[in-house]
mmCIF file of C-alpha atoms and ligand atoms in Angstrom:
data_model
loop_
_atom_site.group_PDB
_atom_site.id
_atom_site.type_symbol
_atom_site.label_atom_id
_atom_site.label_comp_id
_atom_site.label_asym_id
_atom_site.label_seq_id
_atom_site.Cartn_x
_atom_site.Cartn_y
_atom_site.Cartn_z
ATOM 1 C CA MET A 68 54.335 55.358 86.515
ATOM 2 C CA THR A 69 55.815 59.126 86.194
ATOM 3 C CA THR A 70 55.535 60.816 82.821
ATOM 4 C CA PRO A 71 58.667 62.539 81.788
ATOM 5 C CA ALA A 72 58.646 66.030 80.814
ATOM 6 C CA PRO A 73 58.876 66.291 77.078
ATOM 7 C CA HIS A 74 62.700 67.432 77.286
ATOM 8 C CA ALA A 75 63.570 64.490 79.271
ATOM 9 C CA ILE A 76 63.006 62.269 76.282
ATOM 10 C CA HIS A 77 66.535 61.268 75.014
ATOM 11 C CA PRO A 78 67.805 63.017 71.683
ATOM 12 C CA THR A 79 68.091 60.780 68.536
ATOM 13 C CA ARG A 80 70.273 60.568 65.606
ATOM 14 C CA PRO A 81 69.779 59.244 62.315
ATOM 15 C CA LEU A 82 70.594 55.653 61.114
ATOM 16 C CA ARG A 83 71.378 55.046 57.540
ATOM 17 C CA GLY A 84 68.212 55.513 55.990
ATOM 18 C CA GLY A 85 66.760 57.933 58.255
ATOM 19 C CA THR A 86 65.457 55.492 60.946
ATOM 20 C CA PRO A 87 66.173 57.832 64.462
ATOM 21 C CA ILE A 88 67.999 55.901 67.168
ATOM 22 C CA PRO A 89 68.032 57.427 70.822
ATOM 23 C CA ILE A 90 71.715 58.159 71.648
ATOM 24 C CA VAL A 91 71.405 56.907 75.073
ATOM 25 C CA GLY A 92 69.933 53.199 75.664
ATOM 26 C CA LEU A 93 69.542 50.922 78.543
ATOM 27 C CA GLY A 94 71.748 47.898 78.349
ATOM 28 C CA VAL A 95 70.465 44.730 80.235
ATOM 29 C CA TYR A 96 73.319 42.391 79.808
ATOM 30 C CA GLN A 97 73.467 40.432 83.583
ATOM 31 C CA THR A 98 70.258 42.010 84.466
ATOM 32 C CA PRO A 99 68.420 39.046 86.124
ATOM 33 C CA ALA A 100 65.522 37.736 84.405
ATOM 34 C CA GLY A 101 62.094 38.239 85.870
ATOM 35 C CA GLU A 102 61.147 41.488 87.821
ATOM 36 C CA PRO A 103 64.762 42.869 87.999
ATOM 37 C CA THR A 104 64.507 43.596 84.447
ATOM 38 C CA ARG A 105 60.953 44.385 84.278
ATOM 39 C CA ARG A 106 61.691 46.921 86.986
ATOM 40 C CA ALA A 107 64.959 48.427 85.100
ATOM 41 C CA VAL A 108 63.115 48.642 82.061
ATOM 42 C CA ARG A 109 59.844 50.028 83.176
ATOM 43 C CA HIS A 110 61.819 52.616 85.387
ATOM 44 C CA ALA A 111 64.096 53.455 82.519
ATOM 45 C CA LEU A 112 60.859 54.266 80.248
ATOM 46 C CA SER A 113 59.341 56.162 83.066
ATOM 47 C CA VAL A 114 62.339 58.660 83.179
ATOM 48 C CA GLY A 115 62.913 59.109 79.586
ATOM 49 C CA TYR A 116 64.743 56.294 78.095
ATOM 50 C CA ARG A 117 63.518 55.286 74.686
ATOM 51 C CA HIS A 118 66.247 52.767 73.850
ATOM 52 C CA ILE A 119 66.505 49.238 75.105
ATOM 53 C CA ASP A 120 69.219 47.041 74.484
ATOM 54 C CA THR A 121 69.139 43.155 74.990
ATOM 55 C CA ALA A 122 69.923 40.063 73.303
ATOM 56 C CA ARG A 123 68.688 36.239 72.920
ATOM 57 C CA ILE A 124 71.674 35.277 75.013
ATOM 58 C CA TYR A 125 70.946 37.808 77.823
ATOM 59 C CA ASP A 126 67.708 35.564 78.678
ATOM 60 C CA ASN A 127 65.614 38.693 79.567
ATOM 61 C CA GLU A 128 63.770 39.353 76.206
ATOM 62 C CA GLU A 129 60.247 38.100 77.728
ATOM 63 C CA ASP A 130 60.807 40.618 80.618
ATOM 64 C CA VAL A 131 61.852 43.349 78.224
ATOM 65 C CA GLY A 132 58.708 42.859 76.314
ATOM 66 C CA ARG A 133 56.498 42.424 79.367
ATOM 67 C CA ALA A 134 57.923 45.993 80.856
ATOM 68 C CA ILE A 135 57.448 47.833 77.589
ATOM 69 C CA ARG A 136 53.971 46.743 77.631
ATOM 70 C CA GLU A 137 53.145 47.530 81.114
ATOM 71 C CA SER A 138 54.657 51.003 80.907
ATOM 72 C CA GLY A 139 52.354 52.555 78.767
ATOM 73 C CA VAL A 140 54.424 54.134 76.423
ATOM 74 C CA PRO A 141 53.059 53.441 72.826
ATOM 75 C CA ARG A 142 55.488 50.592 71.273
ATOM 76 C CA GLU A 143 56.446 52.824 68.149
ATOM 77 C CA GLU A 144 58.068 55.477 70.392
ATOM 78 C CA ILE A 145 60.638 52.675 71.837
ATOM 79 C CA PHE A 146 63.746 51.667 70.131
ATOM 80 C CA VAL A 147 64.244 47.895 70.628
ATOM 81 C CA THR A 148 67.530 45.872 69.939
ATOM 82 C CA THR A 149 68.150 42.354 70.339
ATOM 83 C CA LYS A 150 70.849 40.182 68.798
ATOM 84 C CA LEU A 151 71.509 36.975 66.746
ATOM 85 C CA TRP A 152 73.424 34.648 69.057
ATOM 86 C CA ASN A 153 76.405 32.531 67.920
ATOM 87 C CA SER A 154 74.518 29.195 67.867
ATOM 88 C CA ASP A 155 71.856 30.666 65.223
ATOM 89 C CA HIS A 156 74.160 31.549 62.384
ATOM 90 C CA GLY A 157 73.386 30.534 59.183
ATOM 91 C CA TYR A 158 70.555 31.578 56.422
ATOM 92 C CA ASP A 159 67.685 29.446 57.777
ATOM 93 C CA ARG A 160 68.656 29.565 61.480
ATOM 94 C CA ALA A 161 69.023 33.320 61.497
ATOM 95 C CA LEU A 162 65.486 33.708 60.055
ATOM 96 C CA ARG A 163 64.171 31.368 62.560
ATOM 97 C CA ALA A 164 66.084 32.799 65.643
ATOM 98 C CA CYS A 165 64.694 36.485 65.034
ATOM 99 C CA ASP A 166 61.195 34.786 64.825
ATOM 100 C CA ALA A 167 61.844 33.258 68.305
ATOM 101 C CA SER A 168 63.393 36.647 69.742
ATOM 102 C CA LEU A 169 60.037 38.618 68.431
ATOM 103 C CA ARG A 170 57.658 35.946 69.945
ATOM 104 C CA ARG A 171 59.577 36.272 73.387
ATOM 105 C CA LEU A 172 59.586 39.670 73.027
ATOM 106 C CA GLY A 173 55.958 39.816 71.968
ATOM 107 C CA LEU A 174 56.754 42.047 69.520
ATOM 108 C CA GLU A 175 55.780 42.575 65.556
ATOM 109 C CA TRP A 176 59.165 43.808 64.836
ATOM 110 C CA VAL A 177 62.268 44.852 66.757
ATOM 111 C CA ASP A 178 63.903 48.450 65.617
ATOM 112 C CA LEU A 179 67.521 46.975 65.451
ATOM 113 C CA TYR A 180 68.610 43.277 64.817
ATOM 114 C CA LEU A 181 72.299 42.697 65.290
ATOM 115 C CA VAL A 182 74.515 39.754 64.499
ATOM 116 C CA HIS A 183 76.447 39.571 68.343
ATOM 117 C CA TRP A 184 79.488 38.105 67.369
ATOM 118 C CA PRO A 185 81.685 37.421 63.833
ATOM 119 C CA VAL A 186 81.347 33.605 63.956
ATOM 120 C CA ALA A 187 83.501 32.828 60.877
ATOM 121 C CA HIS A 188 81.889 30.006 59.123
ATOM 122 C CA ALA A 189 78.317 31.246 58.355
ATOM 123 C CA ARG A 190 78.470 35.047 58.718
ATOM 124 C CA ARG A 191 77.795 35.650 55.275
ATOM 125 C CA GLU A 192 74.465 33.445 55.156
ATOM 126 C CA THR A 193 73.585 35.238 58.305
ATOM 127 C CA TRP A 194 73.988 38.259 56.895
ATOM 128 C CA ARG A 195 71.806 37.343 53.962
ATOM 129 C CA ALA A 196 69.037 36.347 56.130
ATOM 130 C CA MET A 197 69.368 40.018 57.814
ATOM 131 C CA VAL A 198 68.788 41.611 54.700
ATOM 132 C CA GLU A 199 65.629 39.572 54.353
ATOM 133 C CA LEU A 200 64.307 40.341 57.573
ATOM 134 C CA LYS A 201 65.115 43.992 57.363
ATOM 135 C CA ALA A 202 63.307 43.594 53.921
ATOM 136 C CA GLY A 203 60.198 41.959 55.528
ATOM 137 C CA GLY A 204 59.663 44.451 58.286
ATOM 138 C CA LYS A 205 60.765 42.126 61.091
ATOM 139 C CA ALA A 206 63.855 44.296 61.775
ATOM 140 C CA ARG A 207 63.617 47.963 60.918
ATOM 141 C CA ALA A 208 67.434 48.070 60.905
ATOM 142 C CA ILE A 209 69.938 45.737 60.703
ATOM 143 C CA GLY A 210 73.958 45.739 62.081
ATOM 144 C CA VAL A 211 76.620 43.797 63.612
ATOM 145 C CA SER A 212 78.307 43.851 66.726
ATOM 146 C CA ASN A 213 82.085 42.719 67.731
ATOM 147 C CA PHE A 214 83.012 43.633 64.260
ATOM 148 C CA THR A 215 86.710 44.979 63.531
ATOM 149 C CA VAL A 216 87.756 46.416 60.232
ATOM 150 C CA ARG A 217 88.406 43.297 58.666
ATOM 151 C CA HIS A 218 85.061 41.449 59.755
ATOM 152 C CA LEU A 219 83.255 44.890 58.105
ATOM 153 C CA GLU A 220 85.442 45.005 55.041
ATOM 154 C CA GLU A 221 84.020 41.269 54.882
ATOM 155 C CA VAL A 222 80.394 42.297 54.816
ATOM 156 C CA LEU A 223 80.794 45.135 52.703
ATOM 157 C CA ALA A 224 82.771 42.955 49.962
ATOM 158 C CA SER A 225 79.431 40.391 49.706
ATOM 159 C CA SER A 226 76.767 42.209 50.360
ATOM 160 C CA ASP A 227 75.406 45.597 48.557
ATOM 161 C CA VAL A 228 73.693 46.359 52.069
ATOM 162 C CA VAL A 229 75.672 48.096 54.600
ATOM 163 C CA PRO A 230 74.936 47.320 58.217
ATOM 164 C CA GLN A 231 73.452 50.331 59.919
ATOM 165 C CA VAL A 232 75.301 49.644 63.102
ATOM 166 C CA ASN A 233 78.498 48.210 64.710
ATOM 167 C CA GLN A 234 78.043 47.837 68.461
ATOM 168 C CA ILE A 235 81.388 47.419 70.003
ATOM 169 C CA GLU A 236 83.000 47.851 73.660
ATOM 170 C CA LEU A 237 84.215 51.362 73.743
ATOM 171 C CA HIS A 238 85.153 54.014 76.468
ATOM 172 C CA PRO A 239 88.387 56.323 76.941
ATOM 173 C CA PHE A 240 90.147 53.211 77.883
ATOM 174 C CA LEU A 241 89.370 51.257 74.880
ATOM 175 C CA PHE A 242 89.083 53.596 71.799
ATOM 176 C CA PRO A 243 89.930 51.772 68.768
ATOM 177 C CA ARG A 244 90.013 54.568 66.279
ATOM 178 C CA ASP A 245 90.481 52.222 63.366
ATOM 179 C CA ILE A 246 87.032 50.698 63.562
ATOM 180 C CA VAL A 247 85.565 54.042 64.443
ATOM 181 C CA ALA A 248 87.024 55.543 61.359
ATOM 182 C CA PHE A 249 86.147 52.908 59.110
ATOM 183 C CA CYS A 250 82.319 53.221 60.326
ATOM 184 C CA GLU A 251 82.247 56.896 59.998
ATOM 185 C CA LYS A 252 83.522 56.435 56.422
ATOM 186 C CA HIS A 253 80.897 54.096 55.493
ATOM 187 C CA GLY A 254 78.077 55.619 57.604
ATOM 188 C CA ILE A 255 77.977 53.179 60.170
ATOM 189 C CA VAL A 256 76.773 54.347 63.417
ATOM 190 C CA VAL A 257 79.045 53.262 66.061
ATOM 191 C CA GLU A 258 77.670 51.897 69.503
ATOM 192 C CA ALA A 259 79.270 51.820 72.595
ATOM 193 C CA TYR A 260 78.748 48.700 74.894
ATOM 194 C CA SER A 261 80.387 48.614 78.478
ATOM 195 C CA PRO A 262 80.692 52.484 78.128
ATOM 196 C CA LEU A 263 81.157 52.399 81.945
ATOM 197 C CA THR A 264 84.076 49.987 82.020
ATOM 198 C CA ARG A 265 81.642 47.750 83.816
ATOM 199 C CA GLY A 266 82.117 50.035 86.696
ATOM 200 C CA GLU A 267 86.013 49.123 86.783
ATOM 201 C CA ARG A 268 87.546 52.342 85.654
ATOM 202 C CA LEU A 269 84.779 54.914 87.404
ATOM 203 C CA PRO A 270 87.066 55.607 90.217
ATOM 204 C CA ASP A 271 89.919 56.285 87.848
ATOM 205 C CA SER A 272 91.785 59.587 89.347
ATOM 206 C CA ARG A 273 91.837 61.275 85.779
ATOM 207 C CA ILE A 274 88.225 60.418 85.262
ATOM 208 C CA VAL A 275 87.209 61.746 88.558
ATOM 209 C CA ALA A 276 89.202 64.916 88.169
ATOM 210 C CA VAL A 277 86.931 65.822 84.902
ATOM 211 C CA ALA A 278 84.064 64.855 86.579
ATOM 212 C CA ASP A 279 84.609 67.355 89.608
ATOM 213 C CA ALA A 280 85.810 70.084 87.218
ATOM 214 C CA LEU A 281 82.586 69.595 85.417
ATOM 215 C CA GLY A 282 80.516 69.122 88.425
ATOM 216 C CA GLN A 283 79.199 65.742 87.019
ATOM 217 C CA THR A 284 79.770 62.072 88.137
ATOM 218 C CA PRO A 285 82.605 59.556 86.640
ATOM 219 C CA ALA A 286 79.425 57.609 84.847
ATOM 220 C CA GLN A 287 78.205 60.823 83.414
ATOM 221 C CA ILE A 288 81.640 61.628 82.040
ATOM 222 C CA LEU A 289 81.930 58.174 80.130
ATOM 223 C CA VAL A 290 78.539 58.316 78.853
ATOM 224 C CA ARG A 291 78.870 62.115 77.447
ATOM 225 C CA TRP A 292 82.451 61.046 76.191
ATOM 226 C CA GLY A 293 80.787 58.796 73.540
ATOM 227 C CA ILE A 294 78.077 61.350 72.861
ATOM 228 C CA GLU A 295 80.946 63.863 72.364
ATOM 229 C CA HIS A 296 82.141 61.189 69.542
ATOM 230 C CA GLY A 297 79.166 61.049 67.860
ATOM 231 C CA PHE A 298 78.469 57.475 69.308
ATOM 232 C CA VAL A 299 75.340 55.921 70.755
ATOM 233 C CA SER A 300 76.012 55.051 74.535
ATOM 234 C CA LEU A 301 74.122 51.719 76.134
ATOM 235 C CA PRO A 302 74.989 52.195 80.101
ATOM 236 C CA LYS A 303 73.452 49.203 82.231
ATOM 237 C CA SER A 304 72.506 49.551 86.016
ATOM 238 C CA VAL A 305 69.419 47.882 87.602
ATOM 239 C CA ARG A 306 69.107 50.903 90.339
ATOM 240 C CA PRO A 307 66.929 53.465 89.871
ATOM 241 C CA LYS A 308 68.948 56.371 90.718
ATOM 242 C CA ARG A 309 71.712 55.027 88.569
ATOM 243 C CA ILE A 310 69.783 54.698 85.653
ATOM 244 C CA GLU A 311 68.671 58.568 85.975
ATOM 245 C CA GLU A 312 72.330 59.455 86.658
ATOM 246 C CA ASN A 313 73.565 57.876 83.422
ATOM 247 C CA ALA A 314 71.325 59.518 81.280
ATOM 248 C CA GLU A 315 71.477 62.861 83.023
ATOM 249 C CA VAL A 316 73.961 63.738 80.171
ATOM 250 C CA PHE A 317 72.207 66.495 77.988
ATOM 251 C CA GLY A 318 72.670 69.600 80.094
ATOM 252 C CA PHE A 319 76.664 69.810 79.494
ATOM 253 C CA THR A 320 79.282 69.202 77.485
ATOM 254 C CA ILE A 321 82.630 68.454 77.653
ATOM 255 C CA PRO A 322 85.455 71.068 76.475
ATOM 256 C CA ALA A 323 88.126 70.257 74.141
ATOM 257 C CA GLU A 324 90.784 70.243 76.740
ATOM 258 C CA HIS A 325 89.178 67.587 78.773
ATOM 259 C CA MET A 326 88.171 65.497 75.678
ATOM 260 C CA LYS A 327 91.722 65.507 74.684
ATOM 261 C CA THR A 328 92.741 64.236 78.287
ATOM 262 C CA LEU A 329 90.374 61.607 77.901
ATOM 263 C CA ASP A 330 91.043 60.618 74.386
ATOM 264 C CA ALA A 331 94.663 60.034 75.620
ATOM 265 C CA LEU A 332 93.683 57.136 77.908
ATOM 266 C CA HIS A 333 93.488 54.286 75.503
ATOM 267 C CA GLU A 334 95.027 51.195 76.766
ATOM 268 C CA ASP A 335 93.279 48.439 75.061
ATOM 269 C CA LEU A 336 91.388 47.585 78.055
ATOM 270 C CA HIS A 337 88.757 45.125 76.986
ATOM 271 C CA THR A 338 86.162 44.503 80.069
ATOM 272 C CA SER A 339 83.772 42.413 78.061
ATOM 273 C CA TRP A 340 85.130 40.317 74.852
ATOM 274 C CA ASP A 341 88.044 40.975 72.792
ATOM 275 C CA PRO A 342 86.947 40.200 68.871
ATOM 276 C CA THR A 343 90.349 40.861 67.961
ATOM 277 C CA GLY A 344 91.551 37.752 66.984
ATOM 278 C CA ALA A 345 88.243 36.274 65.760
ATOM 279 C CA PRO A 346 89.017 34.992 62.436
HETATM 280 P P1 LIG B 70 78.641 48.845 81.659
HETATM 281 O O1 LIG B 70 79.913 49.427 81.378
HETATM 282 O O2 LIG B 70 77.394 49.616 81.627
HETATM 283 O O3 LIG B 70 78.602 49.022 83.242
HETATM 284 C C1 LIG B 70 77.559 48.189 84.440
HETATM 285 C C2 LIG B 70 77.990 48.160 85.472
HETATM 286 O O4 LIG B 70 78.057 49.461 86.477
HETATM 287 C C3 LIG B 70 77.453 47.640 86.495
HETATM 288 O O5 LIG B 70 78.100 46.625 87.524
HETATM 289 C C4 LIG B 70 76.327 48.556 87.056
HETATM 290 O O6 LIG B 70 76.082 48.324 88.451
HETATM 291 C C5 LIG B 70 77.481 49.691 87.186
HETATM 292 N N1 LIG B 70 77.167 51.022 86.886
HETATM 293 C C6 LIG B 70 75.850 51.460 86.283
HETATM 294 N N2 LIG B 70 75.748 52.795 86.542
HETATM 295 C C7 LIG B 70 76.663 53.158 87.514
HETATM 296 C C8 LIG B 70 76.793 54.625 88.078
HETATM 297 N N3 LIG B 70 76.309 55.307 87.793
HETATM 298 N N4 LIG B 70 77.912 54.463 88.995
HETATM 299 C C9 LIG B 70 78.301 53.154 89.496
HETATM 300 N N5 LIG B 70 78.365 52.284 88.825
HETATM 301 C C10 LIG B 70 77.359 51.985 87.845
HETATM 302 O O7 LIG B 70 78.522 47.312 81.713
HETATM 303 P P2 LIG B 70 77.704 46.352 80.398
HETATM 304 O O8 LIG B 70 78.883 45.344 80.228
HETATM 305 O O9 LIG B 70 76.373 45.945 81.014
HETATM 306 O O10 LIG B 70 77.583 47.235 79.054
HETATM 307 C C11 LIG B 70 76.260 47.818 79.013
HETATM 308 C C12 LIG B 70 75.418 47.060 78.185
HETATM 309 O O11 LIG B 70 76.372 47.025 76.754
HETATM 310 C C13 LIG B 70 74.652 45.772 78.254
HETATM 311 O O12 LIG B 70 73.965 45.795 79.283
HETATM 312 C C14 LIG B 70 74.609 45.096 76.826
HETATM 313 O O13 LIG B 70 73.347 45.899 76.368
HETATM 314 C C15 LIG B 70 75.776 46.023 76.190
HETATM 315 N N6 LIG B 70 76.658 45.262 75.827
HETATM 316 C C16 LIG B 70 76.900 44.416 74.675
HETATM 317 C C17 LIG B 70 78.007 43.563 74.217
HETATM 318 C C18 LIG B 70 78.036 42.827 73.020
HETATM 319 O O14 LIG B 70 78.957 41.905 72.542
HETATM 320 N N7 LIG B 70 77.189 43.510 71.998
HETATM 321 C C19 LIG B 70 78.824 43.020 75.342
HETATM 322 C C20 LIG B 70 78.851 43.739 76.707
HETATM 323 C C21 LIG B 70 77.676 44.855 76.869
HETATM 324 P P3 LIG B 70 74.307 48.325 89.047
HETATM 325 O O15 LIG B 70 73.737 47.573 87.702
HETATM 326 O O16 LIG B 70 74.362 47.351 90.086
HETATM 327 O O17 LIG B 70 74.009 49.668 88.780
#
């Protein structure tokens, strides 16, 4: 396993409370369990990633944990996120779900535990459990995913503990400014999932034009766009070269005129799920 040069370790930003989160993480949704997940995670860690984003529903927590152990990188240097699935909502279930994820990962704690989806009937009780998981040290930070402003307002109204993160689909073609502004106002770090539009819009001529102008690839432009906005970006790939490419985004910036072009591409394109109508 190669050892990355110190400058290759990805920069971090602080979550509310100070915990640093690396601003690029490897996503492993739809990365097949077994060797494909282990290979992707080991490769990412070997080239400087220090942040892995998994979930119970991705069915590869065991492989993420095993790859972390195989990597030789000390546990405390790696930021590991997993998520509570919809069938695990409710106070007791949520506590048990976290224990089960930790068991599968083979870890004593996760760095971030997220409520994957705003399930209507039980999410308040679930949040109470999340707060307890943080207090007990099983999750160093807690947050939510796919929460709209309405869902976030409900959490803030029912608890003194503000989510540290909201993970949502985010790229120039889906730029929900209302959610981003709300999160910024309340000190909630925004994570961009499906930042590459699942590959759908990488060939878009307007993305390619910015990429060509800056001598970068379309994928690098989409990841860097998120960083320019202060988001944490979670590109997924199973291919070593792409895993490297997607994180080679710290040697350039996107000038204001190109950011303006990219920011104007919003068309409400959901390539994953759309939580807008979630009750
Ligand atoms: P991404 O936007 O990251 O796109 C992944 C797709 O793009 C794959 O098909 C991949 O193929 C391809 N790809 C990756 N890099 C490149 C490249 N440099 N050039 C061309 N194609 C490329 O999609 P995801 O939906 O996977 O989102 C990323 C992560 O976000 C997930 O893995 C997960 O961790 C998180 N997520 C969270 C959700 C939530 O509800 N909280 C929902 C969805 C995602 P290949 O692998 O073959 O390289």
